[in-house]
CSV table of C-alpha atoms in Angstrom, one decimal:
chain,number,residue,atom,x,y,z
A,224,UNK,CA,0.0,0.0,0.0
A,225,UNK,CA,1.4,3.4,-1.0
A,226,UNK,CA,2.0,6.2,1.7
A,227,UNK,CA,-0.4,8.1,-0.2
A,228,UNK,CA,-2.9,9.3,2.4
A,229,UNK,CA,-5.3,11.6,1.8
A,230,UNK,CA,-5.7,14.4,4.2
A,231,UNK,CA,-8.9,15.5,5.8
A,232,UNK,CA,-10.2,12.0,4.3
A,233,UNK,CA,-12.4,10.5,7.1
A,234,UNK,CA,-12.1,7.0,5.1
A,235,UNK,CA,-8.9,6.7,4.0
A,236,UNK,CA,-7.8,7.9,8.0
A,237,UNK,CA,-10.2,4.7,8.8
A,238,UNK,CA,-8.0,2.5,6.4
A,239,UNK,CA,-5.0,3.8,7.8
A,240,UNK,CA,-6.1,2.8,11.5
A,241,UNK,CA,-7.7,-0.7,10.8
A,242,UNK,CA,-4.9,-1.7,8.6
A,243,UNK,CA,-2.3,-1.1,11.9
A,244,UNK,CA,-4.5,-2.5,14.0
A,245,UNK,CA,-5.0,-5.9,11.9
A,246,UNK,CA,-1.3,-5.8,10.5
A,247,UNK,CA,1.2,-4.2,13.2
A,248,UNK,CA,-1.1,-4.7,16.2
A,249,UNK,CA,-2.0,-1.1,16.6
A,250,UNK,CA,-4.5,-0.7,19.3
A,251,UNK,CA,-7.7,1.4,17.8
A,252,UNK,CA,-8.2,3.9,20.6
A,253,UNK,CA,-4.7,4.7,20.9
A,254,UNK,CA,-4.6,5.4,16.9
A,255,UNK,CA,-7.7,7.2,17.0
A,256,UNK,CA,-6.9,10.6,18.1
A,257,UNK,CA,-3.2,10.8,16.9
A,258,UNK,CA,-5.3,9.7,13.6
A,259,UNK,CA,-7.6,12.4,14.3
A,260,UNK,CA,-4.7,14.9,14.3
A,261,UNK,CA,-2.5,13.8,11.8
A,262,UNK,CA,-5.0,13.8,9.1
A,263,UNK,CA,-6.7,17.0,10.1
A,264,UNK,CA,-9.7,15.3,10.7
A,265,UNK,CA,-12.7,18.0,11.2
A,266,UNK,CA,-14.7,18.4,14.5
A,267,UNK,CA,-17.7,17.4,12.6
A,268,UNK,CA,-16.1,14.6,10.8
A,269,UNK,CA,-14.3,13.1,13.8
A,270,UNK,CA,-17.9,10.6,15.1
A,271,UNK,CA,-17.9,9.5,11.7
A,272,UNK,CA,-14.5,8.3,11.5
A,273,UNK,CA,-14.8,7.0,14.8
A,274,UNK,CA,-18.2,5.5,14.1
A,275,UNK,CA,-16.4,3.8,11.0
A,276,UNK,CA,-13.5,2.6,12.9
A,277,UNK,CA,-15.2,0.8,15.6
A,278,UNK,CA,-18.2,-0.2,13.4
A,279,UNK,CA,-16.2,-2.2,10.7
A,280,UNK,CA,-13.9,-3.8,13.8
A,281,UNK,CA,-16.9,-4.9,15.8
A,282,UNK,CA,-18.7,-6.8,12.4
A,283,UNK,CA,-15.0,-7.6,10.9
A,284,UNK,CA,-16.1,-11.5,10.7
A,285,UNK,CA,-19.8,-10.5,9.3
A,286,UNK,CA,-18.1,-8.8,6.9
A,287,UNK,CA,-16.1,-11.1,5.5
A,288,UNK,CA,-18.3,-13.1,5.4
A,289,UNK,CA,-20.3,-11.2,3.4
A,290,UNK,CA,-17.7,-10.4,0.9
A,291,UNK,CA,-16.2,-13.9,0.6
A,292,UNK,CA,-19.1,-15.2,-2.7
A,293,UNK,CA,-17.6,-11.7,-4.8
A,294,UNK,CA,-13.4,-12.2,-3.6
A,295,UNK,CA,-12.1,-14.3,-6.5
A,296,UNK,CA,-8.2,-14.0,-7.0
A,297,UNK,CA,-5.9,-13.4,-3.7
A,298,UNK,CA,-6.0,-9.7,-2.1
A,299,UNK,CA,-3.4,-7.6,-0.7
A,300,UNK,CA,-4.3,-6.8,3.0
A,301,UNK,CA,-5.3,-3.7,2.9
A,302,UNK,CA,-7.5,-3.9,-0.3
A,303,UNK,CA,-9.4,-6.6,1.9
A,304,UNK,CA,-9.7,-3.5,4.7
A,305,UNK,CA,-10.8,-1.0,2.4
A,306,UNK,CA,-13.6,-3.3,1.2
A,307,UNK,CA,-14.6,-4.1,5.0
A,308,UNK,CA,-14.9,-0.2,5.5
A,309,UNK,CA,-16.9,0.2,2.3
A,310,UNK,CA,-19.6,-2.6,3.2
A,311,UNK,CA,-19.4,-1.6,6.9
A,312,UNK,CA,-21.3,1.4,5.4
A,313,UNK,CA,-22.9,0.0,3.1
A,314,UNK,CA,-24.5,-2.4,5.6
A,315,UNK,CA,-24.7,-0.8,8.7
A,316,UNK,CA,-24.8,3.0,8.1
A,317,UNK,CA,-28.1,4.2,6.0
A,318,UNK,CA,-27.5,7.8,5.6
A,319,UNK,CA,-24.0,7.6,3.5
A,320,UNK,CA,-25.6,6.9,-0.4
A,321,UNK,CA,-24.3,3.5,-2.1
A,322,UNK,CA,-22.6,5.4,-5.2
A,323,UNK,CA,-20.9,7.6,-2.9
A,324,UNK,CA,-19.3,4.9,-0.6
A,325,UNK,CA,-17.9,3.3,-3.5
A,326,UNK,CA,-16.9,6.0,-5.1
A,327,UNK,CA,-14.6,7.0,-2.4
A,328,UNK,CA,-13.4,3.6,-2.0
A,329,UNK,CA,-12.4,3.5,-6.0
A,330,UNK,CA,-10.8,6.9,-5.4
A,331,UNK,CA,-8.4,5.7,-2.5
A,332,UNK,CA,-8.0,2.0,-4.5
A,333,UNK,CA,-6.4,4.4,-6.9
A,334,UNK,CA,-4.0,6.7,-4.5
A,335,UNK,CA,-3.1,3.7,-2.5
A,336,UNK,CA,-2.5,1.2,-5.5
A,337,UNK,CA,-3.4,1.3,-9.1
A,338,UNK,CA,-6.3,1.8,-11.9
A,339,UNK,CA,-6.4,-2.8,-11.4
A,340,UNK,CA,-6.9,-2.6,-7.6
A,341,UNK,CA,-9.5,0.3,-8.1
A,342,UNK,CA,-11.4,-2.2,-10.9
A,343,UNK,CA,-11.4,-4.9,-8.8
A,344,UNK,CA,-12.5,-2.7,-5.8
A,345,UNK,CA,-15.1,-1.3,-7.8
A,346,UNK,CA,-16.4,-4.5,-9.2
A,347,UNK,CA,-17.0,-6.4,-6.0
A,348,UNK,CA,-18.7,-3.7,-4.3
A,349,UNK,CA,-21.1,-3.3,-6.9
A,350,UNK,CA,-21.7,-6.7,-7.8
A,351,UNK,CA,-22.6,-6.7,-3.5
A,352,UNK,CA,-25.1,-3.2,-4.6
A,353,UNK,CA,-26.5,-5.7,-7.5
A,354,UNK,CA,-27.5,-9.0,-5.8
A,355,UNK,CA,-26.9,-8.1,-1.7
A,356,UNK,CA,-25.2,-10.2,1.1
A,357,UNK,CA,-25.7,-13.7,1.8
A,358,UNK,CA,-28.0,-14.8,5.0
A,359,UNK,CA,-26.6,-16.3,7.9
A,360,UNK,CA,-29.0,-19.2,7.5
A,361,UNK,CA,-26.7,-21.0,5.2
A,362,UNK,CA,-24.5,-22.1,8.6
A,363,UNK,CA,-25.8,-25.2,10.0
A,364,UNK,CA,-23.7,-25.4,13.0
A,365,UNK,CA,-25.0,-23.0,16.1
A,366,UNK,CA,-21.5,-21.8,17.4
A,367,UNK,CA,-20.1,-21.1,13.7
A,368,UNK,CA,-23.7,-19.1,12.6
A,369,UNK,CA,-23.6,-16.8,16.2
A,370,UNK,CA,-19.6,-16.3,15.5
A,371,UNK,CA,-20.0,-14.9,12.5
A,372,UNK,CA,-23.2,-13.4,13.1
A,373,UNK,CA,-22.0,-11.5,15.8
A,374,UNK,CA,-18.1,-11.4,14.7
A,375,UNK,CA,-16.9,-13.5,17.8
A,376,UNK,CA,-14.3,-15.8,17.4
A,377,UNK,CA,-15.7,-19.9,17.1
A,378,UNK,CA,-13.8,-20.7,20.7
A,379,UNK,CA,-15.2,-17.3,22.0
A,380,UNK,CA,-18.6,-18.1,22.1
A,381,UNK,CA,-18.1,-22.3,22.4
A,382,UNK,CA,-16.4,-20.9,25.8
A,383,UNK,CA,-19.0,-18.9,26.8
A,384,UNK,CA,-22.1,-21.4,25.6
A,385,UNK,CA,-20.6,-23.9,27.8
A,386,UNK,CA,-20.3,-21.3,30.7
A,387,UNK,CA,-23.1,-19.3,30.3
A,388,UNK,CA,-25.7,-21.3,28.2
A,389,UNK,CA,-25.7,-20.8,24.1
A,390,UNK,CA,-28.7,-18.3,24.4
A,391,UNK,CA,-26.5,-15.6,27.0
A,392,UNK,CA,-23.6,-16.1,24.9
A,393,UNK,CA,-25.3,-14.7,21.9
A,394,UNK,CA,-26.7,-11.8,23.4
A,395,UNK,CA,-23.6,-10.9,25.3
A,396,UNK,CA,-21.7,-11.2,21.4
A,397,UNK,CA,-25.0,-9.1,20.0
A,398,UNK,CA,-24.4,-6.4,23.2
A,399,UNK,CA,-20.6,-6.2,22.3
A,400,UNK,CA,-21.5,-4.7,19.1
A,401,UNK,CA,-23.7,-2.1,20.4
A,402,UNK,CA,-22.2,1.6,21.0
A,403,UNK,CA,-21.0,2.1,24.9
A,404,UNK,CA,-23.1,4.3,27.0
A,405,UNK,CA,-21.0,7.3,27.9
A,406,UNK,CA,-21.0,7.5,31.4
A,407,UNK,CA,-19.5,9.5,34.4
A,408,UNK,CA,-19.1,10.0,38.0
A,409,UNK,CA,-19.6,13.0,39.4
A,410,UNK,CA,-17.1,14.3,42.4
A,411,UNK,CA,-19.2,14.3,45.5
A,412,UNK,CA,-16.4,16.1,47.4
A,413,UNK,CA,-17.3,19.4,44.8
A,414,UNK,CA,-20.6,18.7,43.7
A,415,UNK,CA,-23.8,16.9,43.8
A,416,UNK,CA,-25.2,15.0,40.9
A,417,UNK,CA,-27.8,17.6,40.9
A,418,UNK,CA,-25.3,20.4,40.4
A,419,UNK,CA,-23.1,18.4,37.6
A,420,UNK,CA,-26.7,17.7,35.5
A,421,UNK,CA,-26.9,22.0,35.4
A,422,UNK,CA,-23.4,22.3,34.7
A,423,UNK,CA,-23.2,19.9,31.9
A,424,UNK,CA,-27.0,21.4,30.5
A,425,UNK,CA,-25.3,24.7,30.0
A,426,UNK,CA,-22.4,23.4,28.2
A,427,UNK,CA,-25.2,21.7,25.6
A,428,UNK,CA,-25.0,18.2,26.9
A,429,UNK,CA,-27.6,16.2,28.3
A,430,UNK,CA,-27.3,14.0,31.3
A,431,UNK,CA,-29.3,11.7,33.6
A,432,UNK,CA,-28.8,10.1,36.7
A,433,UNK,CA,-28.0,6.3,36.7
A,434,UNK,CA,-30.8,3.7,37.8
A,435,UNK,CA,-27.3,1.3,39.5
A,436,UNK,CA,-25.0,4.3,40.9
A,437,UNK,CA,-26.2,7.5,43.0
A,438,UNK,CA,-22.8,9.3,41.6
A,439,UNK,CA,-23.6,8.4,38.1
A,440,UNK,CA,-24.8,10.1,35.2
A,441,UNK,CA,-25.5,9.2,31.7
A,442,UNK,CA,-24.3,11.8,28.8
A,443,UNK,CA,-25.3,12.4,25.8
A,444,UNK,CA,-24.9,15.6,23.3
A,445,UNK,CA,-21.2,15.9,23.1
A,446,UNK,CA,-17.7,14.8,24.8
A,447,UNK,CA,-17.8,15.4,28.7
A,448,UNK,CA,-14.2,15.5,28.8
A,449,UNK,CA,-13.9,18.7,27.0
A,450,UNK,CA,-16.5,20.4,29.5
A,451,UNK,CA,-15.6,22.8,32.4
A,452,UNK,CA,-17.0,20.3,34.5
A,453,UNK,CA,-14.7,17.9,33.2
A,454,UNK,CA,-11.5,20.9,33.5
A,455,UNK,CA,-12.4,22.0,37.0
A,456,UNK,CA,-12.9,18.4,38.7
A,457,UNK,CA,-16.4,18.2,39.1
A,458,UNK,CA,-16.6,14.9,37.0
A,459,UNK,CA,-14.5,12.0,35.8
A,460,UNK,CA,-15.0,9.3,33.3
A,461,UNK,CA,-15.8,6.3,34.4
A,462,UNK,CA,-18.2,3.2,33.3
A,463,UNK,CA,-21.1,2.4,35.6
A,464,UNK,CA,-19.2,-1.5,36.4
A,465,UNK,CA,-16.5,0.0,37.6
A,466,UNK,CA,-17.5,2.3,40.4
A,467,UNK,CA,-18.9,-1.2,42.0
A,468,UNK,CA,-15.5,-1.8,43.6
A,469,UNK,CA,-15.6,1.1,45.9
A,470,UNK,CA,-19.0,0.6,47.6
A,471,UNK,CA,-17.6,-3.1,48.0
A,472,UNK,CA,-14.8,-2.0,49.7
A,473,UNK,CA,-17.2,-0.6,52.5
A,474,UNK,CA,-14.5,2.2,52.6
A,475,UNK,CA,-15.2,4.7,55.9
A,476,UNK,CA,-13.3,8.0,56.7
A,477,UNK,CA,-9.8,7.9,58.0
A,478,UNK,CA,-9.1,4.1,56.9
A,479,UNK,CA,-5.6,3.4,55.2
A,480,UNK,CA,-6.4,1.5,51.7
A,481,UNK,CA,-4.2,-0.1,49.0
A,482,UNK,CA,-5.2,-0.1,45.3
A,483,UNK,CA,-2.9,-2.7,44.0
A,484,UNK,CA,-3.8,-2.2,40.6
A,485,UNK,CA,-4.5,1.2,40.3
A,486,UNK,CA,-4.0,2.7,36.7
A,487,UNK,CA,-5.5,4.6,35.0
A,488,UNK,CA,-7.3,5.9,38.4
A,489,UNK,CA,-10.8,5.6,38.0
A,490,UNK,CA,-11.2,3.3,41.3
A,491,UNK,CA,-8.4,5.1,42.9
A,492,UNK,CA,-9.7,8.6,43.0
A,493,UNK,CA,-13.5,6.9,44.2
A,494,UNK,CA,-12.0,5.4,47.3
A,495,UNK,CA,-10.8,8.7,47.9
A,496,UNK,CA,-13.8,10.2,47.5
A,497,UNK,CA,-15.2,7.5,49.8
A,498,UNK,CA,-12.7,8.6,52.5
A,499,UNK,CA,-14.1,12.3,52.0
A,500,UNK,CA,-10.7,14.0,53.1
A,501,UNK,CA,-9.5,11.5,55.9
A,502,UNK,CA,-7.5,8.5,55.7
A,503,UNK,CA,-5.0,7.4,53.0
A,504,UNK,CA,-5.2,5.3,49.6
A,505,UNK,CA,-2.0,4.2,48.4
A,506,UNK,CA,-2.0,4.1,44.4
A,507,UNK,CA,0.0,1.3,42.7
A,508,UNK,CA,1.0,0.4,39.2
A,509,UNK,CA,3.6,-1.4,37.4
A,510,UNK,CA,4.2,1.1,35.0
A,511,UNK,CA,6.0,4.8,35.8
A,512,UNK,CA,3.5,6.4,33.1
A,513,UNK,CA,0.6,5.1,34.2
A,514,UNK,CA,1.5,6.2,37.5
A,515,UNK,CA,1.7,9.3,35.7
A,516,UNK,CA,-1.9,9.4,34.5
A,517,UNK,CA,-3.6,8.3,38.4
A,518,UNK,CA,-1.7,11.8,39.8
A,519,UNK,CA,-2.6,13.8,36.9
A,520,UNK,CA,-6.2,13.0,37.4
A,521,UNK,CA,-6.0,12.9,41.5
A,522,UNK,CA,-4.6,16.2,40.7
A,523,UNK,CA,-7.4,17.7,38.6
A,524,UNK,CA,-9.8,16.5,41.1
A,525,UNK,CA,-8.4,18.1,44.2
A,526,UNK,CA,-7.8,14.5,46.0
A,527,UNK,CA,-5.1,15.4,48.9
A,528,UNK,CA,-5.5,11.4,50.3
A,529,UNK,CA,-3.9,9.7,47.4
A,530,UNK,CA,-0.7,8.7,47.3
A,531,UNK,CA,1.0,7.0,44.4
A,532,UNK,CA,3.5,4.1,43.2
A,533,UNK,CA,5.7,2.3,41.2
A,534,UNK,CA,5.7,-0.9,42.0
A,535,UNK,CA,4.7,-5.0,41.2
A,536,UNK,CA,2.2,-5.5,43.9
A,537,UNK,CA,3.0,-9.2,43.9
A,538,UNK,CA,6.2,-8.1,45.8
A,539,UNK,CA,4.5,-5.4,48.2
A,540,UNK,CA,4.5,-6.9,51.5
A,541,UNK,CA,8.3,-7.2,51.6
A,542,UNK,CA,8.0,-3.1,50.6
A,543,UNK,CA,5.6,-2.2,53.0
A,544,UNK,CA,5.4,-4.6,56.0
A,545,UNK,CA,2.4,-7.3,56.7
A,546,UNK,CA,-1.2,-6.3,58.1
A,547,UNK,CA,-0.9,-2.3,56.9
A,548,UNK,CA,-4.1,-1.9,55.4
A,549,UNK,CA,-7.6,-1.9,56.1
A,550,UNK,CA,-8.9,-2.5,52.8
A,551,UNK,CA,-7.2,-3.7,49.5
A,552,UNK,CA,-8.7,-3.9,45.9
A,553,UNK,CA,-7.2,-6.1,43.7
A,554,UNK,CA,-8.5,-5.1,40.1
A,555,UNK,CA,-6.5,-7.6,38.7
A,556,UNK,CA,-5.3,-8.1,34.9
A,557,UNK,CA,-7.5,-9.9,32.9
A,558,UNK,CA,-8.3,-10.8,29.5
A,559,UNK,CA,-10.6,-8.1,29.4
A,560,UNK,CA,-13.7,-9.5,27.9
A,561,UNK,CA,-15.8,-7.5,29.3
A,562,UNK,CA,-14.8,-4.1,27.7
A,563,UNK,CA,-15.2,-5.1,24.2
A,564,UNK,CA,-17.9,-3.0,23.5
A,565,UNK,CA,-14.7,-0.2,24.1
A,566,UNK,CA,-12.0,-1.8,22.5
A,567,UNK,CA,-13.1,-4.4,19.9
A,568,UNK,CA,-9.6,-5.4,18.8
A,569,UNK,CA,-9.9,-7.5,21.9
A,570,UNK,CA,-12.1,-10.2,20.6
A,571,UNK,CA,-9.5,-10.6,18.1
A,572,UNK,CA,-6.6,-10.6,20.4
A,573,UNK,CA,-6.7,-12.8,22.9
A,574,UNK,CA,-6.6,-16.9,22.6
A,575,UNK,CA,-7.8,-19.5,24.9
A,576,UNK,CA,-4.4,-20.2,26.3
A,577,UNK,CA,-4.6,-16.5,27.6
A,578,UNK,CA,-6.8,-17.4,30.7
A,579,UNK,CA,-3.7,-19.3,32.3
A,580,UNK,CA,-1.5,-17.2,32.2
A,581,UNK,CA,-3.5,-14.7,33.7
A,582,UNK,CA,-5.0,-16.7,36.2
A,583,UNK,CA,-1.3,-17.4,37.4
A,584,UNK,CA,-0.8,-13.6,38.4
A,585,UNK,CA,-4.4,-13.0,39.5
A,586,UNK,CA,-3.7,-15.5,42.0
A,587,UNK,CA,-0.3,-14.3,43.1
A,588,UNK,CA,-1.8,-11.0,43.8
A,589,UNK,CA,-4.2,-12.2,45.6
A,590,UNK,CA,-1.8,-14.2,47.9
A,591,UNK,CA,0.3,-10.8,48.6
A,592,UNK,CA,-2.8,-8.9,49.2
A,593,UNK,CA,-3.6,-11.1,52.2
A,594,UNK,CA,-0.2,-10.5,53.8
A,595,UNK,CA,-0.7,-6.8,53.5
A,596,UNK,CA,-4.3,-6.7,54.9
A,597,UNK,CA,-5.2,-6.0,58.7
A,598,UNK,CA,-7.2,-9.0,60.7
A,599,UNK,CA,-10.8,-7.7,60.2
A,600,UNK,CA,-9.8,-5.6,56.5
A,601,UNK,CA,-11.6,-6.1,53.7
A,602,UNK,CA,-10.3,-7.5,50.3
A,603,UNK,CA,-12.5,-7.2,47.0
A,604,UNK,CA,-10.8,-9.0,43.8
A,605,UNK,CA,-12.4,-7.0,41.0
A,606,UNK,CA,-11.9,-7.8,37.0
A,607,UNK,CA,-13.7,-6.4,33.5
A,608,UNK,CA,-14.1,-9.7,32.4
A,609,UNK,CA,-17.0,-12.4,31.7
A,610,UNK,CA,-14.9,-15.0,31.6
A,611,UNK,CA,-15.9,-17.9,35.0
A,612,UNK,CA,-11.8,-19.2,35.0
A,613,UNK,CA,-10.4,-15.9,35.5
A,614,UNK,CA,-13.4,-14.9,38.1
A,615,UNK,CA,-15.2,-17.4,39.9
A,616,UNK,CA,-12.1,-19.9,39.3
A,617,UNK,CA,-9.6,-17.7,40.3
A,618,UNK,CA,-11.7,-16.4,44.1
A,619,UNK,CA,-12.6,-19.8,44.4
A,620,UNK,CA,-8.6,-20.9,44.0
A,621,UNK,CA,-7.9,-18.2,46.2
A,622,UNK,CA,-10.0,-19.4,48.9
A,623,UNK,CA,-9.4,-23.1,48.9
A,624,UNK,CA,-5.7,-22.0,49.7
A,625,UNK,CA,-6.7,-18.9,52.4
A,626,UNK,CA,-8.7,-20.2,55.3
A,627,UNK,CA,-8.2,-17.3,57.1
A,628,UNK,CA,-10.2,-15.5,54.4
A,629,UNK,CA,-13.9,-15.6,54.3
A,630,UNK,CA,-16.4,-14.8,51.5
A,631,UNK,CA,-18.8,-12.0,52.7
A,632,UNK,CA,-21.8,-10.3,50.8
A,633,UNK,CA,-21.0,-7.3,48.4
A,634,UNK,CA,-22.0,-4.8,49.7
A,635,UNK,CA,-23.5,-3.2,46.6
A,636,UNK,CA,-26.0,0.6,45.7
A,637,UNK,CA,-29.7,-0.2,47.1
A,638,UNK,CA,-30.6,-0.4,43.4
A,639,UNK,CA,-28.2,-2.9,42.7
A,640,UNK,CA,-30.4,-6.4,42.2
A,641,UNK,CA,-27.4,-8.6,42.9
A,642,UNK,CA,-26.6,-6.4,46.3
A,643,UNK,CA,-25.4,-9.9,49.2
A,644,UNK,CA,-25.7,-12.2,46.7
A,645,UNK,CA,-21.9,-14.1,46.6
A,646,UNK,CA,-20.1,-13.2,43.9
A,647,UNK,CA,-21.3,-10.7,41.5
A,648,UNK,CA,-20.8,-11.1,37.7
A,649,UNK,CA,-22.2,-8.4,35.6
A,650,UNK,CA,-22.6,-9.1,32.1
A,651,UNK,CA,-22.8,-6.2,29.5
A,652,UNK,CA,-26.4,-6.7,28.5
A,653,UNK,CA,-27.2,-6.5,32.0
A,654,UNK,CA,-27.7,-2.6,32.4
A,655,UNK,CA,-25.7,-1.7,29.1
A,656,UNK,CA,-22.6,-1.3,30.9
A,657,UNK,CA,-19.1,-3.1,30.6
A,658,UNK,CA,-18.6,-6.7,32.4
A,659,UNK,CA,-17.3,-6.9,35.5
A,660,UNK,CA,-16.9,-9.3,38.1
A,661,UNK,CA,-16.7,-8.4,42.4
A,662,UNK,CA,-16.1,-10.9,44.9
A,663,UNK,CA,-15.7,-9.5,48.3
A,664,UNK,CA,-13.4,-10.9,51.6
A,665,UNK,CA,-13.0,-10.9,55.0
A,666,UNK,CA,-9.6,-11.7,57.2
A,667,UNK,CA,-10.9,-13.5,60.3
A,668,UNK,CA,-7.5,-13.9,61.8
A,669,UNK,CA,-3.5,-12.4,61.7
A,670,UNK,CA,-2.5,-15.8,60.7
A,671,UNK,CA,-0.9,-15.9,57.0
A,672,UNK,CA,-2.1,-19.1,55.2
A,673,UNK,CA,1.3,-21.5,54.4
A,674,UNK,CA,2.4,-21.7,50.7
């Protein structure tokens, strides 16, 4: 594919993400805005290209699919791409015109190759305009027809039938696809959700209160993060899933708390909100510039109780002494199934031998956190993923080896229909937000468990 990109071109800046993504694993969100800037996107242009971006990862497999009766002769990668776009359109998007969708894709099949590429280009996506795409009907076996229905890979939604039932699996893959809700929590140390709602309404944007999370609001209208309210620390972004963790934590003023896992802040600066000036939460990450990002943000939200970290938490309690802390969340790394509504690249990603792996260091952070908790603390091991091995596996792993640690309700929002329940899976078709898993502990004793 030739360098030739064309600027201000909200397609060929969509080719020029997908193809990284696919070829030089690229993450999407990363490339979006640099993609944004580099090809002097407009303001009014930018949903669109974000809309096409996401869009034509989410259905990648439905749209090959769909293209596969019209692809005759071997394609260069990125000629496959630029098709994908085009039908994503096509498909999916009813206000862009069939002519002019392929007409943009014959003049970039020309820029980025030659007169052949932009015939063959041409031809297939007008033999599609001719005689349309082929139903999903013609797959007899169940996991194969909701894989490529949905785009999922085959052992994705096998995994998930035989954990979740067939019927769940497909509506979670159908959910995935949807757009995410845009959601926010307001800072109740500056503002109640009341006041944020005004603010936000006189900036143009609309936003409601959350049916699962008092602190919540729903927004519509336009990008919270370039508000006032955003700039002066009134609100931060955050999915609905995630500000579980904190009321699990049964956090109360003055306590000392360790967030083992701490970047990019979101939990971090909601325990400190939790704490409501008094007490301590010690931020850690792995990684200096993620570290980086928790105090820019405790920063912009006036936290003074948040201190921050560099450091592996599964090597903490030589670092900071045994029994220190009164609470510890362990939002551990996962494979991340549950955000894939956010960042669809993932589905393509990750393998079944993934879990593991994971599972391993879940585990081992798990086994540190006890060292590091007082008799009486709480622990709450927290992940964004569906998947039962990393979740209910791994806390049930955890306790089979940790007598001294006992399962306790999670103490959930009033509103929240799971509230004492055990462990607490949300799925992403639950309440439109991302999955998430919470299960919540108890140390009954000092004693550490022998390895």
């Amino acid at each position: 594919m030739k360098n030739k990109k064309i600027h201000g071109n909200v397609r060929d800046a969509a080719l020029s993400i997908l193809y990284a993504v696919e070829n030089k694993q690229a993450y999407s969100n990363l490339l979006l805005n640099t993609t944004m800037d580099s090809y002097g996107i407009s303001a009014k242009n930018k949903g669109l290209l974000t809309e096409i971006t996401y869009g034509t990862l989410q259905h990648q497999m439905t749209l090959d699919y769909y293209l596969e009766p019209y692809i005759k002769s071997k394609l260069d990668p990125w000629v496959r791409t630029l098709l994908r776009l085009s039908l994503y359109q096509i498909v999916y998007l009813d206000r862009i015109p069939f002519h002019a969708v392929i007409n943009e894709a014959v003049e970039i099949a020309k820029r980025r190759g030659h007169g052949g590429i932009a015939s063959v280009v041409n031809g297939i996506l007008r033999s599609v305009q001719r005689t349309g795409v082929r139903s999903f009907n013609e797959i007899a076996d169940p996991i194969e027809k909701i894989s490529i229905e949905t785009s999922h890979p085959a052992w994705m939604i096998k995994r998930w039938s035989e954990q979740f039932g067939m019927q769940k699996a497909r509506e979670m893959a159908l959910e995935n696809n949807k757009a995410p809700l845009q959601t926010v929590r307001v800072n109740t140390v500056q503002a109640t959700p009341e006041q944020v709602i005004e603010m936000l309404e006189s900036e143009g944007l609309t936003a409601e209160p959350s049916k699962i999370i008092p602190e919540c609001l729903v927004v519509t209208g336009g990008q919270p993060v370039r508000t006032q309210a955003f700039e002066k620390g009134f609100i931060t972004i955050q999915d609905e899933s995630s500000m579980l963790p904190a009321y699990a934590l049964q956090v109360e003023p003055g306590m000392t708390v360790l967030d083992m896992c701490a970047a990019p802040g979101g939990k971090t600066t909601h325990i400190a909100e939790k704490l409501e000036g008094h007490g301590a939460v010690l931020a850690m990450d792995l990684h200096a510039h993620k570290v980086k990002l928790i105090e820019e943000t405790a920063k912009r939200l006036g936290h003074q109780t948040i201190e921050t970290t560099v450091g592996d938490g599964r090597e903490s309690s030589e670092r900071f002494g045994e029994e220190k802390f009164d609470r510890i969340l362990v939002d551990a790394p996962c494979s991340g199934l549950g955000v894939i509504k956010r960042k669809p690249d993932i589905k393509y990603t990750k393998t079944p031998d993934d879990f593991g792996r994971l599972q391993t260091i879940q585990l081992a952070l798990l086994d540190e956190a006890v060292k590091l908790l007082k008799p009486g603390g709480i622990l709450v091991y927290s992940t964004c993923t569906v998947d039962t091995e990393e979740n209910r596996g791994t806390a049930e792993k955890f306790m089979n080896t940790h007598p001294q640690m006992e399962q306790i309700p999670a103490e959930l929002p009033a509103a929240f229909k799971s509230k004492g329940k055990g462990f607490v899976q949300v799925f992403p078709q639950d309440f439109g937000s991302d999955g998430f898993f919470i299960a919540s502990f108890r140390k009954t004793d000092g004693q550490v468990a022998e390895s």
